[in-house]
Structure formats: structure tokens, C-alpha cells
Short mmCIF file of C-alpha atoms in Angstrom, two decimals:
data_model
loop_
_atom_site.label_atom_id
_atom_site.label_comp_id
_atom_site.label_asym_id
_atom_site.label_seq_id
_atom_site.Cartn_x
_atom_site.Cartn_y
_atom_site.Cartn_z
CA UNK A 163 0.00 0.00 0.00
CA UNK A 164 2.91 2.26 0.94
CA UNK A 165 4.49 1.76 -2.71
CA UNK A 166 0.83 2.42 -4.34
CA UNK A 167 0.63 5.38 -2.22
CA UNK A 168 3.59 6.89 -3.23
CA UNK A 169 3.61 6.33 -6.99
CA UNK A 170 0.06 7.70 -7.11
CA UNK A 171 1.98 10.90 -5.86
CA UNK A 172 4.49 10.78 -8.50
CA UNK A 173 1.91 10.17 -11.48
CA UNK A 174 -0.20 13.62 -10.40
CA UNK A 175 3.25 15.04 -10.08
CA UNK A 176 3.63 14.14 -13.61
CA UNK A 177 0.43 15.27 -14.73
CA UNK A 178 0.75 18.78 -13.15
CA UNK A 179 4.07 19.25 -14.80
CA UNK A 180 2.45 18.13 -18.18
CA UNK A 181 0.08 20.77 -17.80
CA UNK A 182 2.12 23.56 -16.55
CA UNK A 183 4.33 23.33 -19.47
CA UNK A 184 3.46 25.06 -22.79
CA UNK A 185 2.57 23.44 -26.04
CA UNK A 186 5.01 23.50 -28.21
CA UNK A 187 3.13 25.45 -30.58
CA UNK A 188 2.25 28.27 -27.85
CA UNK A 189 6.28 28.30 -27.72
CA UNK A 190 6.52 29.17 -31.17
CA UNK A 191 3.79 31.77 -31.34
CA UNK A 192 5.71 33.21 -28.15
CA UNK A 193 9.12 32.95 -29.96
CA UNK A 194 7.54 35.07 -33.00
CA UNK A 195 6.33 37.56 -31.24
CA UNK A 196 9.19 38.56 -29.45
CA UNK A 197 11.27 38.28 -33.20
CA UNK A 198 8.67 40.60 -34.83
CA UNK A 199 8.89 43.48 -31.52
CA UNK A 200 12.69 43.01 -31.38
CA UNK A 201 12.61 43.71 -35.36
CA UNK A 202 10.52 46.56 -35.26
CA UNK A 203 12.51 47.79 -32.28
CA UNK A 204 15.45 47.34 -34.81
CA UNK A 205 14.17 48.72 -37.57
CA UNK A 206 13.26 52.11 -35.89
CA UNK A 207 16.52 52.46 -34.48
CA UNK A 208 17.90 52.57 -38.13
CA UNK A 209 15.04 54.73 -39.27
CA UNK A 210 16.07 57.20 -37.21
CA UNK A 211 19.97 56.97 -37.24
CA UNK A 212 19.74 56.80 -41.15
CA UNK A 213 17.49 60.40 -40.79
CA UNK A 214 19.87 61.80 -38.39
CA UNK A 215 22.71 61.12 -40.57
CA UNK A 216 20.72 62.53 -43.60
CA UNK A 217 20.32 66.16 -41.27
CA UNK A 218 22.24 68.74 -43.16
CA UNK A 219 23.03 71.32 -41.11
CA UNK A 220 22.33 74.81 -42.80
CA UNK A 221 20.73 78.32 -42.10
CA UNK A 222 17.08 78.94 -43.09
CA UNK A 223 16.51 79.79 -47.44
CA UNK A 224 16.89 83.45 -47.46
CA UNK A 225 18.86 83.76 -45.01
CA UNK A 226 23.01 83.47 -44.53
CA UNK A 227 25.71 83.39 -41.50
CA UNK A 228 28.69 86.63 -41.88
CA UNK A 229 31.97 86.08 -40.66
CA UNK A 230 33.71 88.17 -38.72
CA UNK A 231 35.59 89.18 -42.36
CA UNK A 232 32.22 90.15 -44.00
CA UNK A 233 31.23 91.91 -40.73
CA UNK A 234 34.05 94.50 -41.22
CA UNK A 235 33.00 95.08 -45.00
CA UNK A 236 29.12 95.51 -43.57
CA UNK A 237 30.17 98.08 -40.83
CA UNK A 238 31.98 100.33 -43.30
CA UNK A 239 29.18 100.25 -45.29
CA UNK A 240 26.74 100.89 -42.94
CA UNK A 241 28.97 103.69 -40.90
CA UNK A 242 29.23 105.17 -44.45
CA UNK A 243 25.23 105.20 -44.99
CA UNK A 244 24.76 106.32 -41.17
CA UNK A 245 27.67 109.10 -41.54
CA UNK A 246 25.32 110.71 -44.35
CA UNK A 247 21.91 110.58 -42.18
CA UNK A 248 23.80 112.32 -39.35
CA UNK A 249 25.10 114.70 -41.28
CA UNK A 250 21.52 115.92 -43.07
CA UNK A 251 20.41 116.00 -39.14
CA UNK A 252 18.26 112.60 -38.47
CA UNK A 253 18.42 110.97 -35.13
CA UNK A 254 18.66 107.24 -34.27
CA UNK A 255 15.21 105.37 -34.33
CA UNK A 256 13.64 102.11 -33.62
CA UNK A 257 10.68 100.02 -33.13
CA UNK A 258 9.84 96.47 -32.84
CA UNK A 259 10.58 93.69 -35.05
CA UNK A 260 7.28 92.70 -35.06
CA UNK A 261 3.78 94.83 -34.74
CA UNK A 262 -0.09 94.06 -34.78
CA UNK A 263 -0.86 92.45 -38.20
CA UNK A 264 -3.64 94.73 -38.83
CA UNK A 265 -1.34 97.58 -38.59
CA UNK A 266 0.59 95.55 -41.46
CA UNK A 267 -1.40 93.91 -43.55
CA UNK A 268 -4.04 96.66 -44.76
CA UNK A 269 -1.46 99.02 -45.79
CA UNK A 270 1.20 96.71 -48.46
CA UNK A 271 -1.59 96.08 -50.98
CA UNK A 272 -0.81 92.91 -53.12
CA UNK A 273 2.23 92.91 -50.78
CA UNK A 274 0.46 91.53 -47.89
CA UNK A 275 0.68 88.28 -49.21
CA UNK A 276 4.76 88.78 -48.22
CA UNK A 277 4.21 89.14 -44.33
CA UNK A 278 5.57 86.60 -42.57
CA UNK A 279 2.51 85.68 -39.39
CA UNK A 280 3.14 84.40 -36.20
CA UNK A 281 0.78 82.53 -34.05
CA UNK A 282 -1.32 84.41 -31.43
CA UNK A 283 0.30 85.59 -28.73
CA UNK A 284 -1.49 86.49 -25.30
CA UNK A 285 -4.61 87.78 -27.39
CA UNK A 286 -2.71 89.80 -30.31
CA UNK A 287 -2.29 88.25 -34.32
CA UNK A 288 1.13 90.21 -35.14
CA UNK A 289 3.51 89.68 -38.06
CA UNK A 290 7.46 90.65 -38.61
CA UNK A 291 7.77 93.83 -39.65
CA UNK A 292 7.82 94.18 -43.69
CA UNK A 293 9.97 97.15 -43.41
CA UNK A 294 10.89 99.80 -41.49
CA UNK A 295 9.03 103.24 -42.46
CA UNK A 296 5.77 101.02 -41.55
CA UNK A 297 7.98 98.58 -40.73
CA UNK A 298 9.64 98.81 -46.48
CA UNK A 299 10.51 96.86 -50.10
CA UNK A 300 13.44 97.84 -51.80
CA UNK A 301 11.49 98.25 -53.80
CA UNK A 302 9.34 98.64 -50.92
CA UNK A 303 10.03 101.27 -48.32
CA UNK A 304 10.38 101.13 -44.85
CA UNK A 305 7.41 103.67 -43.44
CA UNK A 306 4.17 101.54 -41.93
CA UNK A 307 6.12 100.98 -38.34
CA UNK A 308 7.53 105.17 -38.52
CA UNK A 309 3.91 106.06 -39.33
CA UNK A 310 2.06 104.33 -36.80
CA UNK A 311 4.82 105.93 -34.58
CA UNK A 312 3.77 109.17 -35.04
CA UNK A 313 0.31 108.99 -34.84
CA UNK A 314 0.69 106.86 -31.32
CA UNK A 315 3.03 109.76 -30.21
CA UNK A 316 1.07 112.72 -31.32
CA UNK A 317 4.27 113.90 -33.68
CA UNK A 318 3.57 116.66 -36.50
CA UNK A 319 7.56 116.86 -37.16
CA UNK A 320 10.96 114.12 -36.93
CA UNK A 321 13.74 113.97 -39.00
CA UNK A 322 14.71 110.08 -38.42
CA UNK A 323 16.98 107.56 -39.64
CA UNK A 324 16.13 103.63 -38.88
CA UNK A 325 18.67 100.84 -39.39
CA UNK A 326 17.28 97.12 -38.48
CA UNK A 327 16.13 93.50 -39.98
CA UNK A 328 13.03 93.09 -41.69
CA UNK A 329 11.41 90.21 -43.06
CA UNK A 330 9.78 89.20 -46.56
CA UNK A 331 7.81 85.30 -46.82
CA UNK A 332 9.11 85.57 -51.01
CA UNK A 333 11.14 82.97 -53.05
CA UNK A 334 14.62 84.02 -52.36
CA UNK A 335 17.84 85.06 -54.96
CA UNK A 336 20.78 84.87 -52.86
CA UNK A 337 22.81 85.67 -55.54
CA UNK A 338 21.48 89.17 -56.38
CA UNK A 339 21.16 90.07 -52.95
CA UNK A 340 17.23 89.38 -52.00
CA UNK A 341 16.90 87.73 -48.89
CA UNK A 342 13.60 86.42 -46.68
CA UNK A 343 15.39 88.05 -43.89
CA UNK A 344 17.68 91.23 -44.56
CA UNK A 345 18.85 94.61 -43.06
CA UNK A 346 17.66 97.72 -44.61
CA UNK A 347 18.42 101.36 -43.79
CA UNK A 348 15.54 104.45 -44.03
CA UNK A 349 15.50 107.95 -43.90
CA UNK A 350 12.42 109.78 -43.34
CA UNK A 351 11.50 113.55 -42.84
CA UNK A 352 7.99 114.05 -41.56
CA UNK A 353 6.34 117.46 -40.95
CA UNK A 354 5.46 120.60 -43.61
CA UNK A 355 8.05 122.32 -45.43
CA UNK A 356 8.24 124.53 -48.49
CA UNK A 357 7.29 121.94 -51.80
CA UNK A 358 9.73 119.51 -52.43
CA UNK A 359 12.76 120.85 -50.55
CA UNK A 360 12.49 117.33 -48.30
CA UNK A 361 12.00 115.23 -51.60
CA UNK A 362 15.22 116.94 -53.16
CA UNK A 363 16.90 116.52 -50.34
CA UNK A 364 16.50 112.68 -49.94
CA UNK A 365 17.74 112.36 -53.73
CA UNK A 366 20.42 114.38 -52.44
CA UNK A 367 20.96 111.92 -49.73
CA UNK A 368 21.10 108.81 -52.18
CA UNK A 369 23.29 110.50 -54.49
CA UNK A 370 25.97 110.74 -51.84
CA UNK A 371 25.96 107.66 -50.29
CA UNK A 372 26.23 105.86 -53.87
CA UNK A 373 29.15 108.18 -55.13
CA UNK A 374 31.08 107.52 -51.34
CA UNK A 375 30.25 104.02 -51.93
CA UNK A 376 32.10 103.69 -55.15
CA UNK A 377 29.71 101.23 -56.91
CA UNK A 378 29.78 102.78 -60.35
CA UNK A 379 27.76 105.34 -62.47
CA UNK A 380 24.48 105.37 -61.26
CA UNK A 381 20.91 106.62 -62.13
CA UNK A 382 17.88 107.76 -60.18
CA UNK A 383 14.26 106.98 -61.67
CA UNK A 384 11.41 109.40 -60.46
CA UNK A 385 8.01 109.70 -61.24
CA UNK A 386 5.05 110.35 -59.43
CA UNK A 387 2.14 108.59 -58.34
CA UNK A 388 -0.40 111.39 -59.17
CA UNK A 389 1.39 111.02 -62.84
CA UNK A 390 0.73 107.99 -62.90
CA UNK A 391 -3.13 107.88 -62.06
CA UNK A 392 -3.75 110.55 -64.11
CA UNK A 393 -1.86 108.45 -67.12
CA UNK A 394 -4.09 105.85 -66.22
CA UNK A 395 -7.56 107.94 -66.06
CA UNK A 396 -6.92 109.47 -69.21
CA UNK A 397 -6.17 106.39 -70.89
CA UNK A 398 -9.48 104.69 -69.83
CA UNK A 399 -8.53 102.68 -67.29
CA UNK A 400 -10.89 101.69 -64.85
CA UNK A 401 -10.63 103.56 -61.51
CA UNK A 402 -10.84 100.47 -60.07
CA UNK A 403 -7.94 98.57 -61.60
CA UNK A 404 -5.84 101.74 -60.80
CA UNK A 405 -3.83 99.91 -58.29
CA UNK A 406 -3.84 96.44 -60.19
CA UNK A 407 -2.52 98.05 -63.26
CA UNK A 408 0.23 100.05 -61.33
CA UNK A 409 1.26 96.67 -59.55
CA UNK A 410 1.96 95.29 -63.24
CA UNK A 411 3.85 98.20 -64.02
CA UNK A 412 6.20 97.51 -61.52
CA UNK A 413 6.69 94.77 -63.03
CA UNK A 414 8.94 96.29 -66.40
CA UNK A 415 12.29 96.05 -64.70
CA UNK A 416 12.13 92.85 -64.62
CA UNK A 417 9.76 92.16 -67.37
CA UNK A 418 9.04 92.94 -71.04
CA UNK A 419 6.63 95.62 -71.97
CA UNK A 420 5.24 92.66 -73.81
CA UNK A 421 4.97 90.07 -71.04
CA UNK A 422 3.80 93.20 -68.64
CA UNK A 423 0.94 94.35 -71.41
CA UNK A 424 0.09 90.29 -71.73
CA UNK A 425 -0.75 90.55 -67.45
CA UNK A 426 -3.02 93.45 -68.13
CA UNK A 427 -5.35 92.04 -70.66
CA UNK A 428 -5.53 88.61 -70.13
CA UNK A 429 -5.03 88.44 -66.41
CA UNK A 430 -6.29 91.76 -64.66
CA UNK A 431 -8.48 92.69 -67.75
CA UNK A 432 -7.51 95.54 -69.30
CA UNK A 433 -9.00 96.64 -72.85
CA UNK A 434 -6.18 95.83 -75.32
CA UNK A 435 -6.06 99.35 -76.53
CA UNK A 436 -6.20 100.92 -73.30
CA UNK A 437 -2.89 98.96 -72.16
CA UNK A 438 -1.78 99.96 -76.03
CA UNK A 439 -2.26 103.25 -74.83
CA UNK A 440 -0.37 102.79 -70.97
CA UNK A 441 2.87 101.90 -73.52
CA UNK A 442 3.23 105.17 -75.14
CA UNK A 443 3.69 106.47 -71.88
CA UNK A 444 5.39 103.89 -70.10
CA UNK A 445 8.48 104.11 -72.69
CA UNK A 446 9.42 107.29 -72.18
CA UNK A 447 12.09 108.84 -69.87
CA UNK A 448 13.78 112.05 -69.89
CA UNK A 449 14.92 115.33 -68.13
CA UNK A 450 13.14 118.17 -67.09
CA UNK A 451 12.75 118.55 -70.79
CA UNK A 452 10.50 115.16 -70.52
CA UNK A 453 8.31 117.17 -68.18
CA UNK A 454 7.45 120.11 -70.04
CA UNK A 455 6.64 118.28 -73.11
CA UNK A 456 4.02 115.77 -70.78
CA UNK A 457 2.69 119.42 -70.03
CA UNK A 458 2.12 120.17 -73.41
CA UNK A 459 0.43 116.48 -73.90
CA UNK A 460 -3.44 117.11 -75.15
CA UNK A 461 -4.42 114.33 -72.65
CA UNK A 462 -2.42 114.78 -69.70
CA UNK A 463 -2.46 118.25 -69.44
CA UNK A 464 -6.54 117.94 -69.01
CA UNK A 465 -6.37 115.92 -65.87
CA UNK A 466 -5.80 117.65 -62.60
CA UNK A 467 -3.64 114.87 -61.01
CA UNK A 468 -1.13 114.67 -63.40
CA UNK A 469 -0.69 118.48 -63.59
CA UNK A 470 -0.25 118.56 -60.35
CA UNK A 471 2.55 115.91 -60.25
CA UNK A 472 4.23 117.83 -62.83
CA UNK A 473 4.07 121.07 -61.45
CA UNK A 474 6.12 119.12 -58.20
CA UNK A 475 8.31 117.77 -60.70
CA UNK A 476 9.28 120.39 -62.20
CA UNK A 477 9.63 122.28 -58.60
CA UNK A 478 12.11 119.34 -57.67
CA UNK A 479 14.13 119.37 -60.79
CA UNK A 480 14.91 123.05 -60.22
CA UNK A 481 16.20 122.12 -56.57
CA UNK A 482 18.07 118.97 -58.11
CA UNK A 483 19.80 121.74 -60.53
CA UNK A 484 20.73 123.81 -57.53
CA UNK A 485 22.27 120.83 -55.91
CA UNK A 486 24.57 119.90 -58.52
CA UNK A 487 22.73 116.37 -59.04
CA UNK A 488 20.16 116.79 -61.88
CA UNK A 489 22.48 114.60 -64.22
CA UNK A 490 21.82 111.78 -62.35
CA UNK A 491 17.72 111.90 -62.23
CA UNK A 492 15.27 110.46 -65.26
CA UNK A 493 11.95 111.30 -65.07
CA UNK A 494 10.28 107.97 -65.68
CA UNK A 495 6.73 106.81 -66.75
CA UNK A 496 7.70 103.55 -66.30
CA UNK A 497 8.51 103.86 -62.85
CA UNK A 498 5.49 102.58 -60.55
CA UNK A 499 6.42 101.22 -56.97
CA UNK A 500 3.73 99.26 -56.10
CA UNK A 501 3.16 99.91 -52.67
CA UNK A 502 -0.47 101.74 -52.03
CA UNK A 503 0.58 104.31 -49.68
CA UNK A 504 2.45 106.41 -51.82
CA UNK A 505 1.03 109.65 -52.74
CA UNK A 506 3.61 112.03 -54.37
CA UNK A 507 7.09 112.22 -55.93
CA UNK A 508 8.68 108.11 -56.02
CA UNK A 509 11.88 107.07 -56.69
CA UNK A 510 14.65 104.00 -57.57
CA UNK A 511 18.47 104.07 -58.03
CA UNK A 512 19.99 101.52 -60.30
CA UNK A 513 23.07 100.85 -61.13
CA UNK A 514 23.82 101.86 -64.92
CA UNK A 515 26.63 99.12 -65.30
CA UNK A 516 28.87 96.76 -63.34
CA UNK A 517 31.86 97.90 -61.60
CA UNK A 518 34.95 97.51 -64.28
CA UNK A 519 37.07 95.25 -61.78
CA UNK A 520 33.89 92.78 -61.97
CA UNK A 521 35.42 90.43 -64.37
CA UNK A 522 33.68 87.52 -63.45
CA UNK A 523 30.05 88.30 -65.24
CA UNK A 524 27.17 90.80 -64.71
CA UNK A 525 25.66 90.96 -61.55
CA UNK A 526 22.15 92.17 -62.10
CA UNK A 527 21.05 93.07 -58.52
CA UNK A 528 17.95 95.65 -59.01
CA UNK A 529 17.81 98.81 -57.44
CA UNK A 530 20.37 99.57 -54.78
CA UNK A 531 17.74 102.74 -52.90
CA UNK A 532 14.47 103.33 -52.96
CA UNK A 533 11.59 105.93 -51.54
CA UNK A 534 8.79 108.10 -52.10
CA UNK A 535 6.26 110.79 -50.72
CA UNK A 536 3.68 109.47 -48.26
CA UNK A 537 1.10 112.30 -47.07
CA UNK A 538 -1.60 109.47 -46.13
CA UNK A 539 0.17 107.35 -43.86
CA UNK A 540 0.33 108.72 -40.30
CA UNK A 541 -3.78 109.86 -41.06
CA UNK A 542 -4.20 106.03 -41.32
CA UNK A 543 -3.34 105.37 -37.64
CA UNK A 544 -4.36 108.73 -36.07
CA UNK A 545 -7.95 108.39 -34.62
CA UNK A 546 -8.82 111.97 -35.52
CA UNK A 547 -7.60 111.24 -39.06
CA UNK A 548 -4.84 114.07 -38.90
CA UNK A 549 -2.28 114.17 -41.41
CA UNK A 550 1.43 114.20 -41.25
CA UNK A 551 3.09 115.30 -44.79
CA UNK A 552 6.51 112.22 -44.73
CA UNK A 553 9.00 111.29 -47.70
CA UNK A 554 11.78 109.04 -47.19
CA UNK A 555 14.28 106.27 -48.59
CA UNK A 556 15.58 103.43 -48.03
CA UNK A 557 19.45 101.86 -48.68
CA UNK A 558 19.92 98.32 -49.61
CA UNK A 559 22.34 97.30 -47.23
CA UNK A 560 22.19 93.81 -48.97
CA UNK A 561 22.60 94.20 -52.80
CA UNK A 562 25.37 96.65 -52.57
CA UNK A 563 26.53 94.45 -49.83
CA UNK A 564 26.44 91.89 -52.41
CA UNK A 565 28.41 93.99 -55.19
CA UNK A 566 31.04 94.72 -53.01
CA UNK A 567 31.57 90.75 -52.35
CA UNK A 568 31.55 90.47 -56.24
CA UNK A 569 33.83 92.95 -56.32
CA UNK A 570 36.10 91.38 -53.71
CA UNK A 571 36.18 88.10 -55.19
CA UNK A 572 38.34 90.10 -58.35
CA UNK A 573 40.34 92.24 -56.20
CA UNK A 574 40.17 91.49 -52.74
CA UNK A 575 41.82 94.99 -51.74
CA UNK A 576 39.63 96.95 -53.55
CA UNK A 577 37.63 97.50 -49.66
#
């Protein structure tokens, strides 16, 4: 009995042991498992060592690192652009990088598109500034942020100059000096003065910080907005499509007069013969000689605008003579500056040729200043509506920053 007893014991022992081990199949189910986590495990780990050794380390597009050796060329630059502010009397000025996108985005017309928008913060949408003046283009100004300024402040008269970054959300060209994030350098009178003494005076300006720059010969377009919308009235444009139209001619120093008529008709439609009529104008630039004969034109000398543009123009070419500069300024129909704001006299330098020691190839960088007359501006942010009369210009720091480095690359002791 004590045998039977004791291998009855050992046969549940058995049993129990039977049961408690797994079937070989739940082994192999087990054994998968674990192979398909461990290779998933694996397989991320690669994922994400084969991304981090594809990360290219590089600065935003637009945007670009200086070295110590470009910062010296940049500060001479700059100390020559400040050096000629100070000396016409403007004092230091500055405001902050970004503002309330309202105050931005009514004010750039088709340009608003080019604000760069950050998230909200604490209750307020706000964008980087666009320029400086409101925050400017080059061929945009710098005059929203300067405006708003006054009008917070209650100011009817400043004499300012403004250097700082600004921001513009376009597609990039490194290589003629247009950036998404770039330093540009205003100059902006605001009160009432005799006609056109401030607007000469700001040509004045331009003329010599180009000539102490040493870029080569240079030219200054002007024209004038009233011109302009008085070209367009009498040609039968819609009042409507004033603005549209202007936009596309901004568009001829970089486009054809062909490719520029083409946006007109078929894409902000314009009457072929009315944009048949815009070119007659558009292609002509000149002297003051240029400006009597629009006077004597049997269209534009009916419409009120454009004579008083001309009369201004004429006022400011007398001033230019005085100054020694007239040489260097074309009155120019073609000239448009897009921006909305402006209301008076506008103006562009370009460089008329590369620098001889630039061997290498043309560099083609656009205008190198920029500015206009603004009279609307400040009565945009005052609540009483109040008008400040401002003009003012803006340097590119960058594109002559980036003839200088073409420059360099020839003769690297020509700075």
C-alpha cells in the first residue's frame, strides 16, 4: 500500500508538470512575437539613425551666416550710410521687429501676401515687420512701423533715420542680394516744409551715399504717383484697376513691356487698346525737358492729377539743378512702386553698369535705394484722421553688400 501510495503521488506530479508546461506550438507563437517586436525595435533604431545622418546642417533659405571678415565690409558700409543721415540732421530710431498684423497687412496692398505671421500671442495676431518706415521693399520702403509711430506719439515733425532686420515670406535670390530676412536702412523727414525741398533733399541723400560708396555710375528713376493715375484715367482705365494696373507696371524692370501688357489684358483685364495706350507712356524717360513736353500732352495736361505731379516735378528738378545732381535723375513713366501708400514724388536708383574690376560676369542686382512721398500714412493710424506730410528712402544694405563681395572676389583689396 505504501508503494501504491507513493507512486500515485508521483503520477499527479507528472500530470501537473504536463500541464504547466506550454505546447510547443504556444512556444513558437511566443518565440515570434518577441522576433517581430525586437525587429521593429530594430528597424526604428535605423530609421532614425539613417534620418539623423541625412540632417544637413544649414541656415534657413533666405537667409546666410557673416563672418567676422564680412562683418568689417558691412560696418563700413553701414557707418558710411549712417555718416550721411547724421550729417543731413536725423536721429537714431527704432521700433519692434514685429507689430499688430492689422497695422501691417491693410497698408502693403498685393504685398500683404509677403508678411511673414506668427501665431497668437497672449490675445494679439502680429507679423514681422515688412519694413521699417511702416515697418519697407526695396522696392518697398520702410514707413508703416515710422507712421504708426507718429500717430501713437502725437508727432507733427521728426527727421529720423532707422537701421534694423526686416522680413519678406518671397522665393529668395541669394545671388542678387534678396533675402527672406535682410537689413535695410531708411531715412524719413515728416512734418510741412516749403514743396519739395524734403524730396530733393533725400535724392540728395542717395546720391551721396552711392558716389562715397564707389559702386559705379548710377541713375535715379522718379516719377510720381499722381502722374501715374492721371496716365491711367486718361487712358481709360478703370478707376478700379488703378492699383492692379500700377502693380503690373512695376513689373517692367524685370519684365518685357510685352509680357507686362500680356498681365493686363488677359489676367487683370484691361481693354487691349487701353494697355496699347499705358505703352506710349510707359516708354518714355527724360529730363526736365520730358516734363514740359508731358505738359504740353493734349491728354495729360486735361487731368488735374497729373498736372499737379508735374508742377512738383518740375519744382524738384529746379532744386536737383541747384544741388549739382540733376544729371543723375530720369523722369520715368515707367517707374510705378507698387506699394499703395504712396502719394507724391517716387523714386529708384539703379546701377547703370557693373563695376569695371567685376570680371567675373554681370551681376544684375535691381535697385540699390528706394523711396517716395507718403502724405496718407500717419492719417491712417491717427484716430482723428490728422495728417502728417513724410517722404523718405531706403538703402539696400544687402545688394550693394552683395556687389562689393563680387567685387572682392576680383580684387580682394579693392575694400
Amino acid at each position: 500500500m505504501p508503494q501504491l501510495g507513493l507512486l500515485h503521488l508521483r503520477a499527479w506530479a507528472a500530470l501537473l508538470g504536463q500541464l504547466r508546461r506550454p505546447s510547443r506550438a504556444v512556444c513558437v507563437r511566443t518565440v515570434h512575437s518577441h522576433s517581430q517586436v525586437t525587429k521593429a525595435v530594430l528597424t526604428s533604431q535605423l530609421k532614425l539613425h539613417q534620418e539623423k545622418s541625412n540632417f544637413i546642417i544649414k541656415t534657413p533659405k533666405g537667409t546666410r551666416d557673416l563672418s567676422p571678415q564680412q562683418m568689417v565690409v558691412r560696418e563700413k558700409i553701414l557707418d558710411t550710410v549712417v555718416s550721411c543721415f547724421k550729417r543731413h540732421g536725423a536721429k537714431g530710431f527704432d521700433t519692434p521687429a514685429f507689430e499688430l498684423k492689422e497695422v501691417l497687412t491693410e497698408k502693403y496692398g498685393e504685398n500683404s501676401g509677403l508678411i511673414y505671421d506668427l501665431k497668437d500671442q497672449g490675445g494679439e495676431l502680429l507679423s514681422l515687420r515688412y519694413d521699417l518706415t511702416c515697418p519697407s521693399s526695396l522696392t518697398y520702403l520702410c514707413e508703416v512701423p515710422f507712421a504708426r509711430y507718429l500717430a501713437m506719439n502725437k508727432l507733427k515733425k521728426m527727421k529720423r533715420y532707422h537701421v534694423g532686420k526686416v522680413w519678406r515670406r518671397e522665393s529668395p535670390t541669394i545671388v542678387q542680394g534678396r533675402y527672406r530676412e535682410f537689413c535695410q536702412c531708411d531715412f524719413d523727414i515728416a512734418g510741412h516744409f516749403d514743396p519739395m525741398i524734403p524730396d530733393a533733399e533725400c535724392l540728395k541723400i542717395v546720391c551721396e551715399i552711392l558716389s562715397a560708396l564707389q559702386l559705379g555710375d548710377f541713375l535715379i528713376k522718379v516719377n510720381d504717383r499722381r502722374i501715374l493715375d492721371g496716365m491711367f484715367a486718361v487712358c481709360g482705365v478703370p478707376e478700379s484697376k488703378f492699383h492692379a494696373i500700377c502693380s503690373s507696371i512695376d513689373k517692367l524692370d524685370k519684365m518685357s513691356w510685352k509680357d507686362v501688357r500680356h498681365e493686363m489684358v488677359a489676367m487683370k483685364g484691361l481693354a487691349p487698346e487701353v494697355a496699347d495706350q499705358i505703352g506710349d507712356y510707359v516708354q518714355c524717360h527724360g529730363g526736365v525737358s520730358l516734363v514740359e513736353q508731358m505738359f504740353q500732352d493734349p491728354r495729360l495736361s486735361e487731368n488735374k492729377q497729373a498736372l499737379e505731379g508735374l508742377g512738383d516735378l518740375k519744382l524738384l528738378f529746379e532744386y536737383l539743378t541747384l544741388f549739382g545732381i540733376a544729371e543723375k535723375i530720369s523722369f520715368d513713366l515707367s517707374l510705378a512702386r507698387g506699394l499703395d501708400y504712396y502719394t507724391g514724388v517716387i523714386y529708384e536708383a539703379v546701377l547703370l553698369q557693373n563695376p569695371p574690376q567685376a570680371e567675373e560676369g554681370p551681376l544684375n542686382v535691381g535697385s540699390v535705394a528706394a523711396g517716395g512721398r507718403y502724405d496718407g500714412l500717419v492719417g491712417m493710424f491717427d484716430p482723428k484722421g490728422h495728417k502728417v506730410p513724410c517722404v523718405g528712402l531706403s538703402i539696400g544694405i544687402e545688394r550693394i553688400f552683395s556687389i562689393v563681395e563680387h567685387r572682392m572676389k576680383v580684387d580682394p583689396d579693392v575694400w
